[in-house]
CSV table of C-alpha atoms in Angstrom, one decimal:
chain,number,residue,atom,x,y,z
I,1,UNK,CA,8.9,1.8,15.6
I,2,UNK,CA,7.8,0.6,12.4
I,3,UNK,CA,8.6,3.2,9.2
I,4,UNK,CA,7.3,2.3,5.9
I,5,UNK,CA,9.1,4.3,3.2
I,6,UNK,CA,6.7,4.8,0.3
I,7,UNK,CA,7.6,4.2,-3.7
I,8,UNK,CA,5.2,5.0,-6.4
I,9,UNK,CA,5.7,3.8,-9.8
I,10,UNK,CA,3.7,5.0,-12.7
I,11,UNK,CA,1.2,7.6,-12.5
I,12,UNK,CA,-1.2,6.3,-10.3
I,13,UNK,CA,1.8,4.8,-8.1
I,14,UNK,CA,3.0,8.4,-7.8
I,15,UNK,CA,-0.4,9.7,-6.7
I,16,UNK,CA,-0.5,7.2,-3.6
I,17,UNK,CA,3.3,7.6,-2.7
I,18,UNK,CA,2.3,11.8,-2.9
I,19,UNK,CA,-0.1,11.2,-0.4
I,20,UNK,CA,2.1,9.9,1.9
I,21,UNK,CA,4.5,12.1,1.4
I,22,UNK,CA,2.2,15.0,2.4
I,23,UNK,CA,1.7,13.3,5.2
I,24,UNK,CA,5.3,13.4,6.5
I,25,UNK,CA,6.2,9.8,5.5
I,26,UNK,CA,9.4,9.3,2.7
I,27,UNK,CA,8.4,8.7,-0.5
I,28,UNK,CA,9.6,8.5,-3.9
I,29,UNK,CA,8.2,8.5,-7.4
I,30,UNK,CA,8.9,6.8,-10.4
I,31,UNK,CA,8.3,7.1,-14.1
I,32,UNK,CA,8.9,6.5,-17.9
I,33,UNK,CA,6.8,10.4,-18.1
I,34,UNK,CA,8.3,13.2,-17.1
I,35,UNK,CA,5.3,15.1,-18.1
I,36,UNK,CA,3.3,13.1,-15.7
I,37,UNK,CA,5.8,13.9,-13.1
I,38,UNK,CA,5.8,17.4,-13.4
I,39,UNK,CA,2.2,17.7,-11.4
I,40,UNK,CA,4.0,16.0,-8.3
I,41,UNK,CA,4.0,18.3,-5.4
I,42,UNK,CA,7.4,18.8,-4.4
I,43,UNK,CA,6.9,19.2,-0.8
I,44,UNK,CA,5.4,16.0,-0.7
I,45,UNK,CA,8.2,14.1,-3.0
I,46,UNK,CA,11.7,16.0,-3.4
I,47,UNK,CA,12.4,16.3,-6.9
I,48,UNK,CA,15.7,14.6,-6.0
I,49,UNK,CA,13.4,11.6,-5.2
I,50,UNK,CA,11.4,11.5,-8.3
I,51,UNK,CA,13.1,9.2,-10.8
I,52,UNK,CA,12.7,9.2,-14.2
I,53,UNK,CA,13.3,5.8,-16.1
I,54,UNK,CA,12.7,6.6,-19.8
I,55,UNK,CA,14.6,4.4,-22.3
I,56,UNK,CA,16.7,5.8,-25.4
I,57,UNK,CA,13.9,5.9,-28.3
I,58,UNK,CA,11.1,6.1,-25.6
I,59,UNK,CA,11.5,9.5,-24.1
I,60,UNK,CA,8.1,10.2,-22.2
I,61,UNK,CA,5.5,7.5,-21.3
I,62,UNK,CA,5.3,3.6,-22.0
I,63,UNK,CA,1.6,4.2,-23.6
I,64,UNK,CA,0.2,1.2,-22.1
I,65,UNK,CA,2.3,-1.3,-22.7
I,66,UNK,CA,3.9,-3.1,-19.6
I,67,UNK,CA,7.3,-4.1,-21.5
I,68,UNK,CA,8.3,-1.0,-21.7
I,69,UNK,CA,8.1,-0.4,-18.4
I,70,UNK,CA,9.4,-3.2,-17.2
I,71,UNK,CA,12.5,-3.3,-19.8
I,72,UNK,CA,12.5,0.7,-17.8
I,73,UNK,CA,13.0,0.1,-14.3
I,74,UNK,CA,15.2,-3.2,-15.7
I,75,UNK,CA,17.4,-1.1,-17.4
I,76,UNK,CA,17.6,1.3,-14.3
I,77,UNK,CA,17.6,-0.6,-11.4
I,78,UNK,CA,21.0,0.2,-10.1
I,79,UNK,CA,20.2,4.1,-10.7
I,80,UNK,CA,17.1,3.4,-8.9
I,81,UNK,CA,18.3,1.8,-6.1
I,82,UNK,CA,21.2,4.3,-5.3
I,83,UNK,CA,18.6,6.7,-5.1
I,84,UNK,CA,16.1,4.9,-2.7
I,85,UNK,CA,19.5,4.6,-0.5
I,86,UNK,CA,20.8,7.9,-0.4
I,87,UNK,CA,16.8,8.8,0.4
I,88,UNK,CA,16.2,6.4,3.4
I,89,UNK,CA,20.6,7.1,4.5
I,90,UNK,CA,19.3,8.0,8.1
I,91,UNK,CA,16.4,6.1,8.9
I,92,UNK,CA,15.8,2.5,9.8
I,93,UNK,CA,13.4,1.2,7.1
I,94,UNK,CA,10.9,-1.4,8.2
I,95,UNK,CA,9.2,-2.2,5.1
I,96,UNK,CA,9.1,-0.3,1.1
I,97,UNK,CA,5.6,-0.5,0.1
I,98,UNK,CA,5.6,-0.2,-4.0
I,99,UNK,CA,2.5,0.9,-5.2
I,100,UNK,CA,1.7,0.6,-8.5
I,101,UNK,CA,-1.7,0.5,-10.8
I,102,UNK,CA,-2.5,-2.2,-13.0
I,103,UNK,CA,-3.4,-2.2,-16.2
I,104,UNK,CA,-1.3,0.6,-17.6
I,105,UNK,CA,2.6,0.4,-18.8
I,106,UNK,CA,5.2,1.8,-16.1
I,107,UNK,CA,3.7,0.6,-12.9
I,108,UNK,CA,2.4,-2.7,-14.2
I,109,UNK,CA,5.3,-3.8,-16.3
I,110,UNK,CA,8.0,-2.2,-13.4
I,111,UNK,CA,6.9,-3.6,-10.0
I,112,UNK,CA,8.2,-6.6,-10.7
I,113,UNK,CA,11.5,-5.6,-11.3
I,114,UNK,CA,11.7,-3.8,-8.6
I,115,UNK,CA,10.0,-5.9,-6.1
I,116,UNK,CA,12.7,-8.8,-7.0
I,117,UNK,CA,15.8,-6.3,-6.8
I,118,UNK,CA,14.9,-5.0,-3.5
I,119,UNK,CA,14.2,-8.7,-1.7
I,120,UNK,CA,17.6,-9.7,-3.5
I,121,UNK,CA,19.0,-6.9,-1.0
I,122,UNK,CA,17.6,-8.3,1.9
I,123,UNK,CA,14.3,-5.7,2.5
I,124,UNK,CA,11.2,-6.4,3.3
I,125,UNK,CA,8.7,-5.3,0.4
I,126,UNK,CA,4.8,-4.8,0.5
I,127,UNK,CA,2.4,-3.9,-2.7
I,128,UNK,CA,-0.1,-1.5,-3.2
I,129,UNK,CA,-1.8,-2.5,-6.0
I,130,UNK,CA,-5.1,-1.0,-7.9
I,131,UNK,CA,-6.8,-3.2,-10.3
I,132,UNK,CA,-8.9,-1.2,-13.5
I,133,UNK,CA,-12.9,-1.0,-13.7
I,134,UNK,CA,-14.7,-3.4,-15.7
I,135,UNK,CA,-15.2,-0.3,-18.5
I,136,UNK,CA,-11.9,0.4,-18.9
I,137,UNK,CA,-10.7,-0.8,-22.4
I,138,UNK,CA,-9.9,-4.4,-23.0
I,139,UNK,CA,-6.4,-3.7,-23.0
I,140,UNK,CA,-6.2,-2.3,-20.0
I,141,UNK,CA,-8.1,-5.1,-18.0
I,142,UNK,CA,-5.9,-7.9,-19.9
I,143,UNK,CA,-3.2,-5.8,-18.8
I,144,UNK,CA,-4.5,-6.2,-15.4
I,145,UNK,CA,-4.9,-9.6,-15.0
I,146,UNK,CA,-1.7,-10.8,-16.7
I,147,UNK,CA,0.3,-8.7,-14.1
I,148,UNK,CA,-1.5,-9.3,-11.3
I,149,UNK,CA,-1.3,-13.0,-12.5
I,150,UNK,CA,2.8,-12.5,-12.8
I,151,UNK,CA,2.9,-10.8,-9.5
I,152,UNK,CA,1.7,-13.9,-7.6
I,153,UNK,CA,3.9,-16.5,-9.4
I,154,UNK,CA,7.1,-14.2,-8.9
I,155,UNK,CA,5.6,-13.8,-5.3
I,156,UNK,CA,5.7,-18.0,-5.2
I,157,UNK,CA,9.1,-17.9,-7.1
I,158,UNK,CA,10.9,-16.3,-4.1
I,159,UNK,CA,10.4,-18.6,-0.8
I,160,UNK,CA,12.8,-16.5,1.0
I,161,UNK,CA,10.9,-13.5,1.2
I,162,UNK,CA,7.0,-12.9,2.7
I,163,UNK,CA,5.4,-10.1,0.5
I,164,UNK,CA,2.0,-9.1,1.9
I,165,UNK,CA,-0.4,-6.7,-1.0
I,166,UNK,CA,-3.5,-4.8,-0.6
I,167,UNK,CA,-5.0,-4.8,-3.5
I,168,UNK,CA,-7.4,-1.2,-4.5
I,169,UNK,CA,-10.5,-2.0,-5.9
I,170,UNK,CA,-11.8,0.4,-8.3
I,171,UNK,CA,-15.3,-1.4,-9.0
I,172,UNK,CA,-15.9,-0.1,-4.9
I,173,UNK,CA,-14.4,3.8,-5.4
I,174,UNK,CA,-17.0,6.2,-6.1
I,175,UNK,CA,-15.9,9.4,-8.0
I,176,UNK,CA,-12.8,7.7,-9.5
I,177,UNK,CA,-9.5,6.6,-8.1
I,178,UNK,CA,-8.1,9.6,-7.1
I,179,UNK,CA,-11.0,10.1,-4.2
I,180,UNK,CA,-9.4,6.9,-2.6
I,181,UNK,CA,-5.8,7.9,-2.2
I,182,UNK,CA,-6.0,10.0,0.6
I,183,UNK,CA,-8.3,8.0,3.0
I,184,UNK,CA,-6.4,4.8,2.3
I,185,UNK,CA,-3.2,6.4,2.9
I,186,UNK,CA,-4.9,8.1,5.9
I,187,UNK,CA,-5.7,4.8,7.2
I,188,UNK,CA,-2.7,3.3,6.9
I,189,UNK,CA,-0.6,6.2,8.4
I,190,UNK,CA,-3.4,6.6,11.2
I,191,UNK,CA,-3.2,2.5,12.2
I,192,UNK,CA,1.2,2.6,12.2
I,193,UNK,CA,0.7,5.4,14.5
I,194,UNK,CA,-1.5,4.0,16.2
I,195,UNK,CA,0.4,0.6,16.7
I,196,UNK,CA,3.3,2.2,17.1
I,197,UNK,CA,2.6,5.0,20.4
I,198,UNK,CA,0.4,2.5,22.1
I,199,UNK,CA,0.2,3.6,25.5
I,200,UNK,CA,1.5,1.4,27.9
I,201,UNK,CA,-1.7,-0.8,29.2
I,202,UNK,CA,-1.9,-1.4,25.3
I,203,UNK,CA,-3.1,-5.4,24.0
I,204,UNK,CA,-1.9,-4.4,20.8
I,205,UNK,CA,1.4,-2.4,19.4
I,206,UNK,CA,3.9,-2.3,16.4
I,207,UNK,CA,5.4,-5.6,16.9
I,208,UNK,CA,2.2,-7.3,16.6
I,209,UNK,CA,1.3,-5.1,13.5
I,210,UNK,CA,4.5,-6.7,12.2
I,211,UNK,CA,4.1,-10.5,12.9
I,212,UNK,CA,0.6,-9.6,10.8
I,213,UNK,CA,2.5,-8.3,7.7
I,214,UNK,CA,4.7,-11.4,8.0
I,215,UNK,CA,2.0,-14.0,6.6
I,216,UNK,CA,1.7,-14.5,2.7
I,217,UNK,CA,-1.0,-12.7,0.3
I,218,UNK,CA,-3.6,-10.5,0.7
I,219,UNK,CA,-3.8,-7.6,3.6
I,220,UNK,CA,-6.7,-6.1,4.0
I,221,UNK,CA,-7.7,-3.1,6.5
I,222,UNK,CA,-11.0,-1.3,7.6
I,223,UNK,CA,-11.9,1.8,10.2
I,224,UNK,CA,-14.8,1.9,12.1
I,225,UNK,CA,-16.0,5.4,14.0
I,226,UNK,CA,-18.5,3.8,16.9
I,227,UNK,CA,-20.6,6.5,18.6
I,228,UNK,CA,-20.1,5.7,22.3
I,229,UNK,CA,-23.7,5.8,22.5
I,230,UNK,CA,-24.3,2.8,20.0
I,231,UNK,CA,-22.0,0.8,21.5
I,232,UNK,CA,-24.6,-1.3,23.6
I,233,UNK,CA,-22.6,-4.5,24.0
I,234,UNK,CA,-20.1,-7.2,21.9
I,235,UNK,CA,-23.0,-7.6,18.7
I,236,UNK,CA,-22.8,-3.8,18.3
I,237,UNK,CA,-19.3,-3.6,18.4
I,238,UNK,CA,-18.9,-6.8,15.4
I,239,UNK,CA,-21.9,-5.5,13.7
I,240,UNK,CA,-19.9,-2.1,12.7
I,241,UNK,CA,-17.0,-4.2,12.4
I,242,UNK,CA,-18.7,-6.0,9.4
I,243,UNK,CA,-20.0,-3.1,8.0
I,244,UNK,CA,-16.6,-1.3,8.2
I,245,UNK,CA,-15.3,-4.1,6.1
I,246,UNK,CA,-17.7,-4.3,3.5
I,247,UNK,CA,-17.5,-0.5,2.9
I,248,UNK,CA,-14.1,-0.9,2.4
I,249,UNK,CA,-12.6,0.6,-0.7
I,250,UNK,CA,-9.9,-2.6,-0.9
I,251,UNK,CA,-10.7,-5.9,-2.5
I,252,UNK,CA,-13.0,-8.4,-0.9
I,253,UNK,CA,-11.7,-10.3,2.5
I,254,UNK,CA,-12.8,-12.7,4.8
I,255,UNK,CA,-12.0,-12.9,8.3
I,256,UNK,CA,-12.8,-16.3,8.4
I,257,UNK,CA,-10.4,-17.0,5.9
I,258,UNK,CA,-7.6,-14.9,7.0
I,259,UNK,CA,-4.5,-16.1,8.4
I,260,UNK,CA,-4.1,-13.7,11.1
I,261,UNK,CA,-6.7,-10.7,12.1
I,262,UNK,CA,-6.6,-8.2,14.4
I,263,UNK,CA,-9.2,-6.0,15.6
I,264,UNK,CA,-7.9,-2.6,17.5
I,265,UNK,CA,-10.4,-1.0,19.2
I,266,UNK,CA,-9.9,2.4,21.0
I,267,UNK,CA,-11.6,4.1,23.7
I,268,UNK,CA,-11.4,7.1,25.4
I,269,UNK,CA,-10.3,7.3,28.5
I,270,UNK,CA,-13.1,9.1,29.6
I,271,UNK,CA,-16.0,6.0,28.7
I,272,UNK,CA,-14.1,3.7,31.6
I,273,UNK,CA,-15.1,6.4,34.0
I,274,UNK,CA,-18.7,5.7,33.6
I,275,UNK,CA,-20.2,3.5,35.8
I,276,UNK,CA,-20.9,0.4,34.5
I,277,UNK,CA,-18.2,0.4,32.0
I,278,UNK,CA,-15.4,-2.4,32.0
I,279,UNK,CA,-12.1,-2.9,30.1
């Protein structure tokens, strides 16, 4: 059974890692603000599980500016770390997914850090990055890119360890960031469940959902609802494929281009009844 534990760092980092955690999944926030923590719903994230990171001199907040965050979570890392353990004691963790936006100070400057402590301790890692809109200020987007830019070389850096990212595109989220957390963590707790209580005539299941997060770089994932109606044959069935895709709130991905893809399709039980119907 595969069982992402979920860390959020910075304020948008907390929001996704929230989400999951309202969703039954372990997760943990972390932050330079304490006043940005105090909104966290502590149902979703014990308190004991929210970290704060501030530095002597820097209280509340790293106000934009990655260094601070990163010199943060640097500065904490051990702290950090005991925490995550005593939080994940009794459970086999596949994989931590950090999620973090870009562009701002404590998740952009402190993922990093992180990412390379926990792969120096032999876990798996996966990012859950957002990346700014083009009318956020300049700083912000040059904030973006020059993490986002770091990220991949550390990613490079460390040939021992295969760390797989989606990447949030803001420029796709209607109504601001906020109205993407839920589906995409919906997703993404919908497809391990999926994956993992596959019933037993089942082409697809967890371990396959593993070997996918075992290739390099950029993970993308889409969900399609097909009305059993419309689906008239194989060009049907790609055709809302494709347009599942496109309408996805991640970053842009090509199939074609892809290392490894999967399509899970799922179909009641009832449609193979139907004469005329095939598995």
């Amino acid at each position: 059974m595969l069982n992402f534990v979920h860390i959020g760092i910075g304020q948008c980092g907390n929001r996704f890692a929230e989400q999951f955690g309202k969703s039954g999944r372990i997760a943990l926030a972390i932050n330079t603000a304490k006043v940005d923590m105090s909104a966290i719903d502590s149902k979703a994230i014990n308190p004991k599980n929210q970290i704060h990171i501030a530095l002597p001199g820097n209280p509340d907040g790293a106000g934009r500016d990655p260094n601070i965050g990163r010199e943060s979570m640097e500065a904490n890392l051990d702290m950090v770390y005991d925490i995550i353990t005593k939080a994940t004691k009794d459970v086999t963790v596949s994989r931590f997914v950090l999620w973090a936006g870009l562009g701002g100070g404590t998740g952009t400057g402190g993922v990093i850090p992180l990412m390379r402590y926990l792969t120096e301790k032999g876990h798996k890692v996966m990012l859950g990055l957002t990346l700014p809109r083009k009318q956020e200020s300049w700083v912000v987007r040059m904030n973006a890119v020059k993490a986002f830019s770091e990220i991949l070389n550390a990613m490079k850096e460390d040939r021992r360890s295969v760390i797989p990212y989606l990447v949030i595109d803001n420029e796709r989220v209607a109504g601001g960031l906020a109205s993407a957390n839920e589906p995409i963590a919906r997703d993404l707790i919908r497809f391990t469940k999926t994956t993992t209580n596959a019933p037993a005539d089942s082409a697809f299941d967890d371990t396959d959902f593993a070997k996918l997060l075992n290739y390099r770089g950029l993970v993308s994932l889409a969900r399609a609802i097909i009305p059993v109606e419309n689906l008239k044959g194989t060009d049907a069935l790609l055709k809302a494929v494709e347009e599942s895709r496109a309408k996805s709130l991640l970053a842009k991905s090509y199939p074609e281009d892809a290392m490894g893809v999967a399509n899970l399709v799922i179909v009641p039980s009832k449609f193979f009844k139907v004469k005329g119907n095939y598995g």
